[in-house]
């Protein structure tokens, strides 16, 4: 397979899987179909965000080739330039659950990611102006950690590097999917490039990872159930005068939930000035329209954050660059249509309150990659609708549970009624005291139970 990065998109996509595999010398796990041949079947992935890139790597581990069509132009990365981060994806930080870490371990990528990830050893939940408090500790739950926090800039960079190195993945960037067509045996997309040359590409399966406003989903006429939270998430990096000690703090305030998570030490951008061990990620949910003042004014941001958060993290002494994300829940009415699977935010965009969105997408991607790997082993079609429908069915329970949980947290903890407030404080206390509840909640939060 040709490995294009800064592509000449006028050239046709060519797969020579066996030759490239032999030439690459890379330790790619290859599943062989019953015939003994490496599969010639391939997948088109529309959208190369974190989910599209990760899914391509999961497919490569199953010996399945893919082409990613990504609207943005990405830089050609070199492992030697590792010290300089690029913010080509976004400025957020992601809490990776234990399950997500396990998935990256399974495909041999975790060693690469780990140096930029910060362990969560303890989780504390509290509410502004209330007595309720709950805590989870790794020792009590007998786990190595509850998960890891990683800056999206690093996660994106490492995923992109791995994709650019893989002989089974072709990345066509600066290319926008504009049309989708399918027959009984194949799926075809049309895409536009910056130089206005239109291309078509045909494969056995198309997986849409093109985000919340998914073009592929819309072109197929798949409707969505949307809910506008009338909230915006402000995300950024702060420094406190108290070390983070690997504690993740979740706090509920009348304006909305707040999360303060531990981060690795600074490297790369303006946030570098922040002191090692005291650097933290903030996700602060406010009402739509309020975000502008907090983005522009560091002093106001720090003062308001301090008031909402109290002293649990110590004193906030410095704020770095911040970004704002309006929050809506978008759920695709179905996730399979013929030879097309809708995945990632295109399938379910969730409120970030519990840090579950990407982790849920990773579990979807992992399950589908395994099912496709098994199809290849059986010598069967990887775009078979019945198998894809079985995937959709298999993922329903986990997806529904996470969607319900996120909404319950958002609505339950922002309800101003004093009786509801008392009830949730009692619930936090009960959670802290009841011996059987904590391990169950912990295993759900870590993505180990679905
Ligand atoms: C503030 C905030 C904090 C969060 N924190 C966490 C967390 O801690 N833990 C967690 O698990 N989740 C978290 N999430 C959720 C997580 O960010 C998302 O689940 C994840 O980013 C989804 O990735 P994606 O690749 O599906 O979509 P996207 O990131 O939207 O990527 C879609 C890609 O498709 C491309 N594209 C779009 N249209 C086209 C087209 N027509 N042709 C070609 N390419 C196209 C885009 O350029 C983009 O690169 C958070 C979300 C928010 C808003």
XYZ file of C-alpha atoms and ligand atoms in Angstrom:
503
model
C 0.000 0.000 0.000
C 1.377 3.452 -0.757
C 1.895 5.492 2.384
C 0.982 9.045 1.398
C 0.949 11.804 3.952
C 1.284 15.184 2.285
C -0.467 13.688 -0.620
C -0.482 14.016 -4.253
C -4.206 13.413 -4.232
C -4.349 13.321 -7.998
C -2.694 9.913 -7.929
C -4.872 6.863 -7.550
C -4.804 4.952 -4.277
C -2.913 1.713 -4.806
C -2.770 -1.258 -2.451
C 0.012 -3.821 -2.752
C -0.395 -5.175 0.716
C 1.825 -8.253 0.536
C 4.794 -6.509 -1.066
C 4.584 -3.514 1.252
C 4.232 -5.748 4.272
C 7.362 -7.628 3.288
C 9.308 -4.442 2.531
C 8.295 -2.600 5.661
C 9.883 -4.948 8.167
C 7.329 -3.655 10.680
C 5.962 -6.018 13.307
C 2.388 -5.760 12.097
C 0.085 -8.503 13.321
C -1.449 -10.106 10.261
C -4.514 -12.281 10.276
C -4.739 -14.618 7.359
C -7.979 -15.546 5.699
C -8.796 -19.246 5.279
C -7.255 -19.171 1.804
C -3.908 -18.351 3.433
C -3.704 -14.947 1.711
C -3.403 -11.603 3.447
C -6.741 -9.891 3.018
C -7.106 -7.601 0.061
C -10.267 -6.229 1.618
C -10.014 -2.641 2.733
C -11.773 0.022 4.725
C -12.284 3.718 4.026
C -12.308 5.857 7.170
C -13.929 9.261 6.694
C -12.371 11.625 9.259
C -8.950 11.388 10.885
C -9.644 12.785 14.351
C -8.575 10.780 17.405
C -11.190 8.100 16.732
C -10.456 7.740 12.997
C -6.688 7.528 13.610
C -7.112 5.034 16.475
C -9.532 2.872 14.486
C -7.084 2.693 11.559
C -4.361 1.513 13.966
C -6.708 -1.104 15.451
C -7.492 -2.350 11.932
C -3.786 -2.503 11.069
C -3.283 -4.739 14.109
C -5.842 -7.081 12.527
C -3.966 -7.026 9.209
C -6.660 -4.876 7.576
C -5.626 -1.989 5.339
C -7.407 1.347 5.449
C -7.431 4.771 3.827
C -8.230 7.769 6.007
C -9.799 10.760 4.252
C -9.294 13.819 6.469
C -10.441 17.352 5.789
C -7.596 19.078 7.644
C -4.077 19.233 6.334
C -1.720 17.501 8.789
C 2.034 18.052 9.136
C 4.483 15.330 8.171
C 5.845 14.356 11.569
C 9.286 13.144 12.436
C 9.994 11.151 15.621
C 13.179 13.208 16.110
C 11.172 16.407 16.580
C 9.343 14.857 19.482
C 10.050 17.703 21.884
C 7.983 20.225 19.961
C 4.290 19.664 20.226
C 1.864 20.635 17.516
C -1.634 21.810 18.298
C -3.075 20.709 15.009
C -5.984 18.848 16.566
C -7.220 20.774 19.600
C -6.254 22.244 22.958
C -8.217 19.836 25.172
C -6.978 17.171 27.556
C -8.484 13.705 27.643
C -8.947 11.417 30.635
C -8.215 7.970 29.222
C -9.948 5.173 31.110
C -8.087 2.008 32.125
C -9.860 0.133 29.353
C -8.654 2.638 26.743
C -5.112 2.278 28.081
C -5.461 -1.520 27.802
C -6.597 -1.174 24.177
C -3.567 0.961 23.291
C -1.372 -1.570 25.148
C -2.878 -4.385 23.090
C -1.764 -2.751 19.817
C 1.671 -1.859 21.189
C 1.103 1.906 21.285
C 0.938 2.598 25.001
C 4.714 2.779 25.493
C 4.722 5.683 23.033
C 1.828 7.478 24.729
C 2.801 6.817 28.335
C 5.573 9.396 28.650
C 3.006 12.168 28.127
C 0.241 10.691 30.272
C -0.404 11.425 33.947
C -1.793 8.710 36.253
C -4.998 9.228 38.235
C -4.521 7.569 41.638
C -7.518 9.049 43.386
C -10.845 10.666 42.440
C -12.605 13.165 44.712
C -16.151 14.432 44.117
C -17.613 17.420 45.994
C -20.231 20.146 45.654
C -19.778 23.871 46.230
C -21.437 24.946 49.499
C -22.372 21.399 50.562
C -21.153 18.740 52.961
C -21.336 15.785 50.581
C -17.989 14.332 49.551
C -16.906 11.082 47.945
C -13.517 9.618 47.207
C -12.084 6.665 45.305
C -8.520 5.515 45.997
C -6.521 3.119 43.858
C -5.315 1.179 46.923
C -8.896 0.547 48.118
C -9.986 -0.555 44.655
C -6.793 -2.533 44.205
C -5.954 -1.037 40.818
C -2.748 0.376 39.375
C -4.573 3.644 38.544
C -8.061 4.794 37.526
C -6.829 6.043 34.188
C -4.460 8.554 32.640
C -4.776 12.164 31.523
C -3.194 13.203 28.272
C -3.100 16.484 26.395
C -4.889 16.093 23.067
C -1.947 17.777 21.364
C 0.265 14.857 22.453
C -2.324 12.157 21.883
C -3.013 13.440 18.366
C 0.657 13.764 17.560
C 1.500 10.243 18.700
C -1.470 8.712 16.868
C -0.558 10.606 13.704
C 3.073 9.457 13.935
C 1.976 5.828 14.288
C -0.422 6.193 11.344
C 2.255 7.789 9.162
C 4.627 4.912 10.022
C 2.130 2.152 9.280
C 2.340 0.387 5.943
C -1.295 -0.640 6.200
C -2.690 2.880 6.540
C -2.860 5.547 3.906
C -3.679 9.076 5.043
C -5.196 11.405 2.472
C -5.378 14.753 4.245
C -6.704 18.084 3.004
C -9.558 16.071 1.474
C -13.282 16.493 2.197
C -15.835 13.741 1.663
C -18.714 15.119 -0.412
C -20.660 12.077 -1.635
C -21.334 8.467 -0.652
C -22.618 5.670 -2.813
C -22.973 1.958 -2.164
C -23.789 -1.233 -3.991
C -24.337 -4.745 -2.647
C -20.603 -5.405 -2.808
C -18.882 -2.072 -2.152
C -19.010 1.463 -0.740
C -17.692 4.448 -2.711
C -16.921 7.961 -1.580
C -16.192 11.103 -3.523
C -13.859 13.658 -2.003
C -12.658 17.136 -2.884
C -9.119 18.315 -2.379
C -7.750 21.828 -1.917
C -6.649 21.944 -5.515
C -10.276 21.213 -6.481
C -9.550 17.817 -8.014
C -12.401 15.429 -7.275
C -11.519 11.809 -6.504
C -13.481 8.647 -5.859
C -12.455 5.712 -3.737
C -14.110 2.315 -3.382
C -13.701 -0.256 -0.594
C -15.505 -3.110 1.111
C -16.507 -0.977 4.083
C -16.855 2.725 4.926
C -16.552 3.876 8.540
C -17.639 7.452 9.252
C -15.506 9.047 11.984
C -16.203 12.556 10.725
C -17.412 14.080 13.955
C -20.581 15.550 15.438
C -21.825 17.119 12.176
C -20.918 14.013 10.153
C -21.187 14.563 6.400
C -21.447 10.821 5.744
C -24.289 10.406 8.249
C -26.142 13.350 6.687
C -25.565 12.144 3.123
C -27.059 8.771 4.068
C -30.111 10.510 5.534
C -29.495 9.133 9.026
C -31.265 11.438 11.469
C -30.041 12.447 14.920
C -31.583 13.063 18.311
C -30.071 16.334 19.528
C -30.142 18.088 22.859
C -28.643 21.527 23.456
C -27.312 21.818 27.024
C -27.049 25.622 26.680
C -23.598 25.211 28.200
C -20.029 25.787 27.031
C -16.946 23.963 28.279
C -13.883 26.102 28.902
C -10.779 23.965 28.818
C -7.236 24.894 29.678
C -4.158 24.346 31.794
C -3.585 25.933 35.208
C -0.956 25.854 37.924
C -1.794 25.525 41.612
C 0.384 26.149 44.657
C -0.422 22.633 45.896
C 1.023 19.600 44.037
C -1.585 17.543 42.193
C -0.382 14.231 43.686
C -2.257 12.416 40.911
C -5.681 13.359 42.301
C -8.602 14.044 39.938
C -11.087 16.510 41.391
C -14.690 16.818 40.249
C -16.719 19.650 41.727
C -20.295 20.675 41.134
C -21.155 24.366 41.342
C -24.408 26.242 40.532
C -22.922 27.402 37.206
C -22.042 23.823 36.225
C -19.559 21.006 36.860
C -15.811 21.536 37.094
C -13.013 19.013 36.714
C -9.402 19.615 37.706
C -7.136 16.797 36.559
C -3.406 16.109 37.000
C -1.135 16.663 33.994
C 2.412 15.696 33.136
C 5.113 18.304 33.235
C 5.232 21.124 30.787
C 6.809 20.868 27.384
C 6.361 22.719 24.178
C 4.144 25.782 24.397
C 3.433 28.772 26.642
C 2.293 26.444 29.402
C 5.887 25.286 29.810
C 6.510 27.890 32.420
C 4.290 25.950 34.758
C 5.983 24.040 37.502
C 6.360 20.269 37.355
C 3.905 18.393 39.579
C 1.627 21.445 39.940
C 0.270 21.544 36.415
C -3.387 20.632 36.000
C -6.068 20.485 33.357
C -9.337 22.362 33.942
C -12.693 21.640 32.349
C -15.184 24.244 33.492
C -18.756 24.198 32.289
C -20.525 27.559 32.166
C -23.723 28.902 30.607
C -23.500 29.768 26.913
C -22.324 33.359 26.473
C -20.377 33.522 29.748
C -17.248 31.993 28.270
C -15.922 35.074 26.410
C -14.905 36.982 29.544
C -13.139 33.925 31.002
C -11.221 33.293 27.791
C -9.932 36.848 27.569
C -9.225 37.761 31.179
C -6.731 35.545 33.087
C -7.261 37.284 36.438
C -11.054 37.008 36.247
C -10.795 33.371 35.175
C -8.534 32.496 38.105
C -10.618 34.423 40.671
C -13.928 32.884 39.549
C -12.405 29.429 39.321
C -11.066 29.772 42.853
C -14.439 30.838 44.183
C -16.244 27.929 42.526
C -13.594 25.372 43.404
C -12.631 26.334 46.937
C -9.264 25.174 48.281
C -9.370 21.486 47.339
C -6.678 22.032 44.708
C -4.918 24.785 46.686
C -4.628 28.284 45.204
C -4.793 28.712 41.439
C -1.737 30.823 40.624
C -1.455 30.785 36.849
C -3.674 30.119 33.831
C -2.475 29.108 30.366
C -4.186 29.147 26.986
C -7.887 28.253 27.016
C -10.442 27.060 24.481
C -14.253 26.948 24.464
C -16.537 24.135 23.295
C -20.349 24.587 23.075
C -22.050 21.434 24.349
C -24.768 19.468 22.607
C -25.658 15.799 22.777
C -26.024 14.290 19.303
C -27.100 10.660 18.895
C -27.336 9.018 15.479
C -30.652 7.215 15.010
C -28.770 4.214 13.637
C -25.100 3.366 13.314
C -25.168 0.939 10.391
C -26.509 1.522 6.891
C -25.601 -1.152 4.337
C -21.771 -1.140 4.215
C -21.371 1.990 6.287
C -20.732 2.219 10.044
C -21.152 5.511 11.913
C -18.555 5.759 14.699
C -17.057 8.215 17.216
C -18.720 11.579 17.736
C -20.610 10.972 14.491
C -22.473 8.176 16.326
C -22.703 9.723 19.807
C -21.485 13.115 20.968
C -21.774 13.333 24.752
C -21.441 15.893 27.535
C -17.829 15.819 28.786
C -18.857 15.886 32.461
C -17.632 12.383 33.237
C -14.842 12.112 30.627
C -16.556 9.185 28.908
C -17.018 10.225 25.248
C -13.715 9.213 23.706
C -13.425 6.151 25.943
C -16.799 4.896 24.724
C -15.705 5.491 21.109
C -12.537 3.464 21.755
C -14.555 0.513 23.048
C -16.756 0.672 19.912
C -13.677 0.840 17.673
C -12.003 -2.051 19.480
C -15.061 -4.330 19.226
C -15.571 -3.571 15.519
C -11.884 -4.134 14.693
C -12.029 -7.569 16.388
C -15.207 -8.513 14.532
C -13.658 -7.473 11.208
C -10.493 -9.425 12.066
C -12.628 -12.516 12.661
C -14.431 -12.000 9.335
C -11.048 -11.962 7.604
C -9.972 -15.137 9.410
C -13.152 -16.826 8.205
C -12.511 -15.544 4.669
C -15.717 -13.544 4.743
C -16.771 -10.089 3.611
C -15.884 -7.299 6.070
C -18.752 -5.164 4.791
C -21.476 -7.746 5.356
C -24.523 -5.923 6.703
C -25.645 -8.751 9.023
C -22.266 -8.746 10.793
C -22.262 -4.935 11.004
C -25.770 -5.025 12.489
C -24.508 -7.564 15.039
C -21.783 -5.050 15.968
C -24.390 -2.295 16.362
C -26.477 -4.541 18.587
C -23.478 -5.637 20.653
C -22.556 -2.028 21.467
C -26.034 -0.842 22.469
C -25.926 -1.733 26.157
C -22.635 0.032 26.906
C -23.582 3.081 24.834
C -27.010 3.462 26.472
C -25.551 3.116 29.962
C -22.875 5.774 29.379
C -25.326 8.196 27.717
C -27.788 7.811 30.635
C -25.007 8.202 33.210
C -23.651 11.434 31.647
C -27.110 12.989 31.510
C -27.963 11.937 35.050
C -24.786 13.629 36.329
C -25.409 16.830 34.317
C -29.052 17.210 35.332
C -28.812 15.744 38.831
C -25.944 17.954 39.925
C -27.162 21.235 38.422
C -30.739 20.992 39.735
C -31.214 24.027 42.040
C -34.065 22.544 44.135
C -32.880 22.308 47.819
C -34.511 18.866 48.245
C -32.636 17.537 45.206
C -29.423 19.111 46.528
C -29.885 17.390 49.909
C -30.609 14.069 48.177
C -27.446 14.222 46.082
C -25.338 15.097 49.116
C -26.781 12.111 50.964
C -26.025 10.020 47.876
C -22.371 11.176 47.884
C -22.047 10.295 51.558
C -23.724 6.925 51.044
C -21.440 6.250 48.094
C -18.452 6.942 50.309
C -19.668 4.566 53.026
C -21.294 1.639 51.203
C -18.637 -1.041 50.641
C -20.116 -2.679 47.533
C -21.011 0.437 45.592
C -17.523 1.885 45.111
C -15.908 -1.034 43.251
C -18.917 -1.219 40.921
C -18.871 2.501 40.089
C -15.074 2.422 39.781
C -15.151 -0.425 37.280
C -17.773 1.384 35.168
C -15.742 4.619 35.269
C -12.601 2.732 34.215
C -14.523 1.257 31.284
C -13.910 -2.288 32.581
C -17.598 -3.139 32.857
C -20.212 -2.602 30.183
C -14.456 19.857 26.535
C -14.398 18.387 26.218
C -13.647 17.548 26.998
C -13.615 16.169 26.745
N -12.914 15.356 27.575
C -12.969 14.020 27.395
C -12.307 13.133 28.303
O -11.642 13.569 29.255
N -12.414 11.782 28.088
C -13.152 11.276 27.053
O -13.244 10.052 26.927
N -13.757 12.101 26.163
C -13.689 13.446 26.298
N -14.317 14.266 25.403
C -14.945 13.681 24.200
C -13.938 13.516 23.055
O -13.267 14.729 22.836
C -14.647 13.085 21.759
O -15.364 11.912 22.034
C -13.651 12.806 20.642
O -12.931 13.967 20.365
C -14.371 12.343 19.384
O -13.425 12.220 18.348
P -13.859 11.959 16.839
O -12.606 11.601 16.134
O -15.025 11.047 16.781
O -14.423 13.361 16.306
P -13.656 14.678 15.926
O -12.582 14.964 16.890
O -14.701 15.723 15.724
O -12.953 14.346 14.536
C -13.665 14.318 13.307
C -12.659 14.472 12.171
O -13.342 14.342 10.929
C -12.901 15.348 10.034
N -13.991 15.610 9.083
C -15.196 16.180 9.338
N -15.937 16.220 8.228
C -15.186 15.664 7.244
C -15.413 15.412 5.870
N -16.555 15.759 5.248
N -14.431 14.827 5.150
C -13.251 14.468 5.744
N -12.990 14.693 7.049
C -13.952 15.268 7.785
C -12.571 16.530 10.926
O -11.662 17.411 10.309
C -11.990 15.840 12.162
O -10.602 15.684 12.067
C -14.354 15.642 25.646
C -15.116 16.501 24.835
C -15.143 17.858 25.115
C -15.991 18.770 24.242
